[in-house]
Short mmCIF file of N, CA, C and O and ligand atoms in Angstrom, two decimals:
data_model
loop_
_atom_site.label_atom_id
_atom_site.label_comp_id
_atom_site.label_asym_id
_atom_site.label_seq_id
_atom_site.Cartn_x
_atom_site.Cartn_y
_atom_site.Cartn_z
N MET A 21 -3.97 -45.50 -21.14
CA MET A 21 -4.79 -44.68 -20.25
C MET A 21 -5.49 -43.59 -21.05
O MET A 21 -4.84 -42.75 -21.67
N PRO A 22 -6.81 -43.60 -21.09
CA PRO A 22 -7.54 -42.58 -21.86
C PRO A 22 -7.53 -41.24 -21.14
O PRO A 22 -7.66 -41.18 -19.92
N ILE A 23 -7.38 -40.20 -21.91
CA ILE A 23 -7.38 -38.85 -21.32
C ILE A 23 -8.82 -38.35 -21.23
O ILE A 23 -9.52 -38.28 -22.24
N ASN A 24 -9.23 -38.03 -20.06
CA ASN A 24 -10.57 -37.49 -19.86
C ASN A 24 -10.56 -36.01 -20.27
O ASN A 24 -9.78 -35.20 -19.74
N LEU A 25 -11.40 -35.67 -21.23
CA LEU A 25 -11.43 -34.30 -21.76
C LEU A 25 -11.81 -33.29 -20.68
O LEU A 25 -11.31 -32.16 -20.64
N LEU A 26 -12.66 -33.71 -19.75
CA LEU A 26 -13.08 -32.81 -18.67
C LEU A 26 -11.91 -32.45 -17.76
O LEU A 26 -11.69 -31.28 -17.44
N ASN A 27 -11.11 -33.48 -17.42
CA ASN A 27 -9.96 -33.22 -16.55
C ASN A 27 -8.92 -32.34 -17.23
O ASN A 27 -8.23 -31.56 -16.58
N LEU A 28 -8.82 -32.44 -18.54
CA LEU A 28 -7.83 -31.66 -19.28
C LEU A 28 -8.08 -30.16 -19.12
O LEU A 28 -7.15 -29.37 -19.11
N PHE A 29 -9.33 -29.76 -18.99
CA PHE A 29 -9.66 -28.33 -18.85
C PHE A 29 -9.95 -27.92 -17.41
O PHE A 29 -9.60 -26.82 -16.99
N VAL A 30 -10.60 -28.79 -16.69
CA VAL A 30 -11.03 -28.43 -15.33
C VAL A 30 -9.83 -28.33 -14.38
O VAL A 30 -9.75 -27.40 -13.57
N LEU A 31 -8.88 -29.24 -14.51
CA LEU A 31 -7.73 -29.23 -13.61
C LEU A 31 -6.88 -27.96 -13.74
O LEU A 31 -6.62 -27.29 -12.73
N PRO A 32 -6.46 -27.56 -14.94
CA PRO A 32 -5.70 -26.30 -15.05
C PRO A 32 -6.52 -25.09 -14.62
O PRO A 32 -5.99 -24.16 -14.00
N MET A 33 -7.81 -25.10 -14.94
CA MET A 33 -8.67 -23.98 -14.55
C MET A 33 -8.76 -23.87 -13.03
O MET A 33 -8.67 -22.77 -12.47
N THR A 34 -8.91 -25.00 -12.35
CA THR A 34 -8.97 -24.99 -10.89
C THR A 34 -7.67 -24.49 -10.28
O THR A 34 -7.68 -23.67 -9.35
N LEU A 35 -6.54 -24.95 -10.84
CA LEU A 35 -5.24 -24.49 -10.33
C LEU A 35 -5.07 -22.99 -10.55
O LEU A 35 -4.58 -22.27 -9.67
N LEU A 36 -5.49 -22.50 -11.72
CA LEU A 36 -5.37 -21.07 -12.02
C LEU A 36 -6.23 -20.24 -11.08
O LEU A 36 -5.78 -19.22 -10.54
N LEU A 37 -7.46 -20.68 -10.84
CA LEU A 37 -8.35 -19.94 -9.94
C LEU A 37 -7.82 -19.95 -8.51
O LEU A 37 -7.89 -18.94 -7.80
N ALA A 38 -7.27 -21.08 -8.08
CA ALA A 38 -6.69 -21.15 -6.74
C ALA A 38 -5.51 -20.21 -6.61
O ALA A 38 -5.34 -19.52 -5.59
N ALA A 39 -4.67 -20.12 -7.65
CA ALA A 39 -3.52 -19.21 -7.62
C ALA A 39 -3.98 -17.76 -7.59
O ALA A 39 -3.43 -16.94 -6.84
N LEU A 40 -5.00 -17.42 -8.37
CA LEU A 40 -5.53 -16.05 -8.37
C LEU A 40 -6.12 -15.70 -7.01
O LEU A 40 -5.93 -14.59 -6.50
N PHE A 41 -6.84 -16.63 -6.41
CA PHE A 41 -7.43 -16.39 -5.10
C PHE A 41 -6.34 -16.19 -4.05
O PHE A 41 -6.43 -15.28 -3.21
N ALA A 42 -5.29 -17.00 -4.10
CA ALA A 42 -4.18 -16.84 -3.15
C ALA A 42 -3.50 -15.49 -3.33
O ALA A 42 -3.15 -14.82 -2.35
N ALA A 43 -3.33 -15.04 -4.57
CA ALA A 43 -2.72 -13.74 -4.82
C ALA A 43 -3.60 -12.61 -4.29
O ALA A 43 -3.10 -11.64 -3.70
N ALA A 44 -4.92 -12.74 -4.44
CA ALA A 44 -5.84 -11.72 -3.94
C ALA A 44 -5.80 -11.65 -2.42
O ALA A 44 -5.78 -10.56 -1.83
N VAL A 45 -5.76 -12.80 -1.75
CA VAL A 45 -5.69 -12.83 -0.29
C VAL A 45 -4.37 -12.22 0.19
O VAL A 45 -4.35 -11.41 1.13
N PHE A 46 -3.27 -12.56 -0.48
CA PHE A 46 -1.97 -12.00 -0.11
C PHE A 46 -1.97 -10.48 -0.28
O PHE A 46 -1.48 -9.75 0.59
N TYR A 47 -2.56 -9.99 -1.36
CA TYR A 47 -2.62 -8.54 -1.60
C TYR A 47 -3.44 -7.85 -0.51
O TYR A 47 -3.05 -6.81 0.02
N ASP A 48 -4.60 -8.43 -0.16
CA ASP A 48 -5.46 -7.84 0.87
C ASP A 48 -4.73 -7.75 2.21
O ASP A 48 -4.80 -6.74 2.90
N ILE A 49 -4.04 -8.82 2.59
CA ILE A 49 -3.33 -8.84 3.87
C ILE A 49 -2.22 -7.80 3.87
O ILE A 49 -2.04 -7.05 4.84
N THR A 50 -1.49 -7.70 2.77
CA THR A 50 -0.39 -6.74 2.68
C THR A 50 -0.91 -5.31 2.80
O THR A 50 -0.36 -4.50 3.55
N VAL A 51 -1.99 -4.99 2.08
CA VAL A 51 -2.55 -3.64 2.12
C VAL A 51 -3.09 -3.33 3.51
O VAL A 51 -2.91 -2.22 4.02
N PHE A 52 -3.73 -4.32 4.14
CA PHE A 52 -4.30 -4.11 5.47
C PHE A 52 -3.22 -3.73 6.48
O PHE A 52 -3.36 -2.75 7.22
N TYR A 53 -2.11 -4.47 6.49
CA TYR A 53 -1.06 -4.17 7.46
C TYR A 53 -0.34 -2.87 7.14
O TYR A 53 0.07 -2.14 8.04
N ARG A 54 -0.20 -2.54 5.86
CA ARG A 54 0.45 -1.28 5.49
C ARG A 54 -0.42 -0.09 5.90
O ARG A 54 0.08 0.91 6.40
N ARG A 55 -1.74 -0.19 5.70
CA ARG A 55 -2.64 0.89 6.10
C ARG A 55 -2.64 1.07 7.61
O ARG A 55 -2.67 2.18 8.12
N ARG A 56 -2.60 -0.06 8.34
CA ARG A 56 -2.63 0.03 9.80
C ARG A 56 -1.36 0.68 10.33
O ARG A 56 -1.39 1.42 11.30
N LYS A 57 -0.23 0.40 9.68
CA LYS A 57 1.04 0.97 10.11
C LYS A 57 1.06 2.48 9.90
O LYS A 57 1.57 3.22 10.74
N ASN A 58 0.48 2.96 8.79
CA ASN A 58 0.51 4.39 8.46
C ASN A 58 -0.80 5.09 8.81
O ASN A 58 -1.11 6.11 8.23
N ARG A 59 -1.55 4.53 9.76
CA ARG A 59 -2.89 5.04 10.02
C ARG A 59 -2.87 6.49 10.50
O ARG A 59 -3.65 7.31 10.06
N ASN A 60 -2.01 6.82 11.45
CA ASN A 60 -2.02 8.15 12.05
C ASN A 60 -0.97 9.06 11.42
O ASN A 60 -0.51 10.00 12.05
N ARG A 61 -0.64 8.82 10.19
CA ARG A 61 0.43 9.59 9.57
C ARG A 61 -0.09 10.35 8.37
O ARG A 61 -1.02 9.94 7.71
N ALA A 62 0.52 11.50 8.13
CA ALA A 62 0.21 12.28 6.94
C ALA A 62 1.47 12.41 6.11
O ALA A 62 2.58 12.40 6.64
N VAL A 63 1.29 12.51 4.81
CA VAL A 63 2.42 12.58 3.90
C VAL A 63 2.70 14.05 3.57
O VAL A 63 1.79 14.82 3.28
N TYR A 64 3.97 14.43 3.65
CA TYR A 64 4.39 15.80 3.34
C TYR A 64 5.38 15.76 2.19
O TYR A 64 6.16 14.82 2.07
N ARG A 65 5.32 16.78 1.36
CA ARG A 65 6.30 16.90 0.28
C ARG A 65 6.88 18.30 0.37
O ARG A 65 6.16 19.30 0.28
N CYS A 66 8.18 18.38 0.57
CA CYS A 66 8.84 19.67 0.78
C CYS A 66 8.82 20.49 -0.51
O CYS A 66 9.09 19.97 -1.59
N LYS A 67 8.47 21.78 -0.36
CA LYS A 67 8.44 22.65 -1.55
C LYS A 67 9.83 23.14 -1.91
O LYS A 67 10.03 23.62 -3.03
N GLU A 68 10.76 23.05 -0.98
CA GLU A 68 12.12 23.50 -1.27
C GLU A 68 12.95 22.41 -1.96
O GLU A 68 13.44 22.61 -3.06
N CYS A 69 13.09 21.27 -1.26
CA CYS A 69 14.01 20.24 -1.76
C CYS A 69 13.28 19.00 -2.28
O CYS A 69 13.93 18.03 -2.65
N ARG A 70 11.95 19.02 -2.30
CA ARG A 70 11.13 17.92 -2.83
C ARG A 70 11.30 16.62 -2.05
O ARG A 70 11.06 15.53 -2.58
N HIS A 71 11.76 16.71 -0.82
CA HIS A 71 11.90 15.53 0.02
C HIS A 71 10.52 15.08 0.49
O HIS A 71 9.70 15.90 0.87
N ILE A 72 10.24 13.78 0.45
CA ILE A 72 8.94 13.25 0.87
C ILE A 72 9.12 12.57 2.22
O ILE A 72 10.00 11.72 2.37
N TYR A 73 8.28 12.96 3.18
CA TYR A 73 8.40 12.40 4.52
C TYR A 73 7.03 12.32 5.16
O TYR A 73 6.06 12.90 4.65
N THR A 74 6.89 11.57 6.27
CA THR A 74 5.61 11.43 6.96
C THR A 74 5.74 11.98 8.37
O THR A 74 6.82 11.99 8.96
N GLU A 75 4.61 12.43 8.88
CA GLU A 75 4.55 12.95 10.24
C GLU A 75 3.18 12.64 10.80
O GLU A 75 2.27 12.28 10.05
N PHE A 76 3.00 12.77 12.10
CA PHE A 76 1.69 12.52 12.68
C PHE A 76 0.67 13.50 12.15
O PHE A 76 0.98 14.67 11.90
N ARG A 77 -0.55 13.05 11.99
CA ARG A 77 -1.56 13.81 11.28
C ARG A 77 -1.92 15.10 11.99
O ARG A 77 -2.26 16.09 11.35
N ARG A 78 -1.87 15.15 13.30
CA ARG A 78 -2.41 16.30 14.02
C ARG A 78 -1.59 17.58 13.84
O ARG A 78 -2.03 18.63 14.27
N THR A 79 -0.43 17.50 13.23
CA THR A 79 0.33 18.72 13.00
C THR A 79 -0.04 19.30 11.64
O THR A 79 0.09 18.63 10.62
N PRO A 80 -0.55 20.55 11.60
CA PRO A 80 -0.91 21.16 10.32
C PRO A 80 0.30 21.52 9.48
O PRO A 80 0.21 21.58 8.26
N LEU A 81 1.42 21.77 10.14
CA LEU A 81 2.67 22.04 9.43
C LEU A 81 3.75 21.13 10.02
O LEU A 81 3.79 20.92 11.22
N ALA A 82 4.60 20.61 9.17
CA ALA A 82 5.69 19.76 9.64
C ALA A 82 6.99 20.22 9.01
O ALA A 82 7.03 20.58 7.84
N ARG A 83 8.04 20.20 9.84
CA ARG A 83 9.35 20.67 9.38
C ARG A 83 10.05 19.59 8.56
O ARG A 83 10.08 18.43 8.96
N CYS A 84 10.61 19.98 7.45
CA CYS A 84 11.33 19.04 6.59
C CYS A 84 12.61 18.60 7.30
O CYS A 84 13.38 19.44 7.77
N PRO A 85 12.85 17.29 7.42
CA PRO A 85 14.07 16.84 8.10
C PRO A 85 15.34 17.13 7.31
O PRO A 85 16.44 17.06 7.87
N ARG A 86 15.22 17.49 6.05
CA ARG A 86 16.40 17.72 5.24
C ARG A 86 16.82 19.19 5.23
O ARG A 86 17.98 19.51 5.48
N CYS A 87 15.84 20.11 4.98
CA CYS A 87 16.21 21.52 4.85
C CYS A 87 15.58 22.40 5.91
O CYS A 87 15.96 23.55 6.06
N GLY A 88 14.57 21.90 6.66
CA GLY A 88 14.00 22.68 7.74
C GLY A 88 12.82 23.55 7.36
O GLY A 88 12.29 24.26 8.21
N LYS A 89 12.35 23.52 6.14
CA LYS A 89 11.20 24.34 5.74
C LYS A 89 9.92 23.69 6.24
O LYS A 89 9.78 22.48 6.25
N GLN A 90 8.95 24.55 6.64
CA GLN A 90 7.65 24.06 7.09
C GLN A 90 6.77 23.77 5.87
O GLN A 90 6.69 24.57 4.96
N ASN A 91 6.08 22.61 5.89
CA ASN A 91 5.25 22.22 4.76
C ASN A 91 3.87 21.77 5.22
O ASN A 91 3.73 21.26 6.33
N GLU A 92 2.89 21.94 4.33
CA GLU A 92 1.55 21.44 4.60
C GLU A 92 1.43 20.00 4.10
O GLU A 92 2.13 19.61 3.18
N PRO A 93 0.51 19.21 4.69
CA PRO A 93 0.37 17.82 4.25
C PRO A 93 -0.17 17.72 2.83
O PRO A 93 -1.02 18.50 2.41
N VAL A 94 0.34 16.76 2.09
CA VAL A 94 -0.14 16.52 0.73
C VAL A 94 -1.46 15.78 0.76
O VAL A 94 -2.42 16.12 0.10
N ARG A 95 -1.52 14.72 1.56
CA ARG A 95 -2.75 13.96 1.68
C ARG A 95 -2.80 13.36 3.07
O ARG A 95 -1.77 13.09 3.68
N ALA A 96 -4.01 13.20 3.56
CA ALA A 96 -4.21 12.59 4.87
C ALA A 96 -5.20 11.45 4.71
O ALA A 96 -6.32 11.67 4.26
N GLU A 97 -4.77 10.24 5.03
CA GLU A 97 -5.67 9.09 4.91
C GLU A 97 -6.42 8.85 6.18
O GLU A 97 -5.87 8.99 7.24
ZN1 ZN B 4 13.12 20.16 2.45
#
């Protein structure tokens, strides 16, 4: 059986591109659902105990669940 030189390169290349495309689609879906889950949330970092927690965005200050200090949001998406 003669080995076709075209198939030797095209077949692995096609498989590699398909795998990369599948990884990109999986990444997009994962990021989309994670963003939707945290849509109305803001991230807070406590200045006292460095505890990181999330709260609804509309509160300008949120109480740390660990030590009780009020903190401002670090970032709001
Ligand atoms: Zn704290």
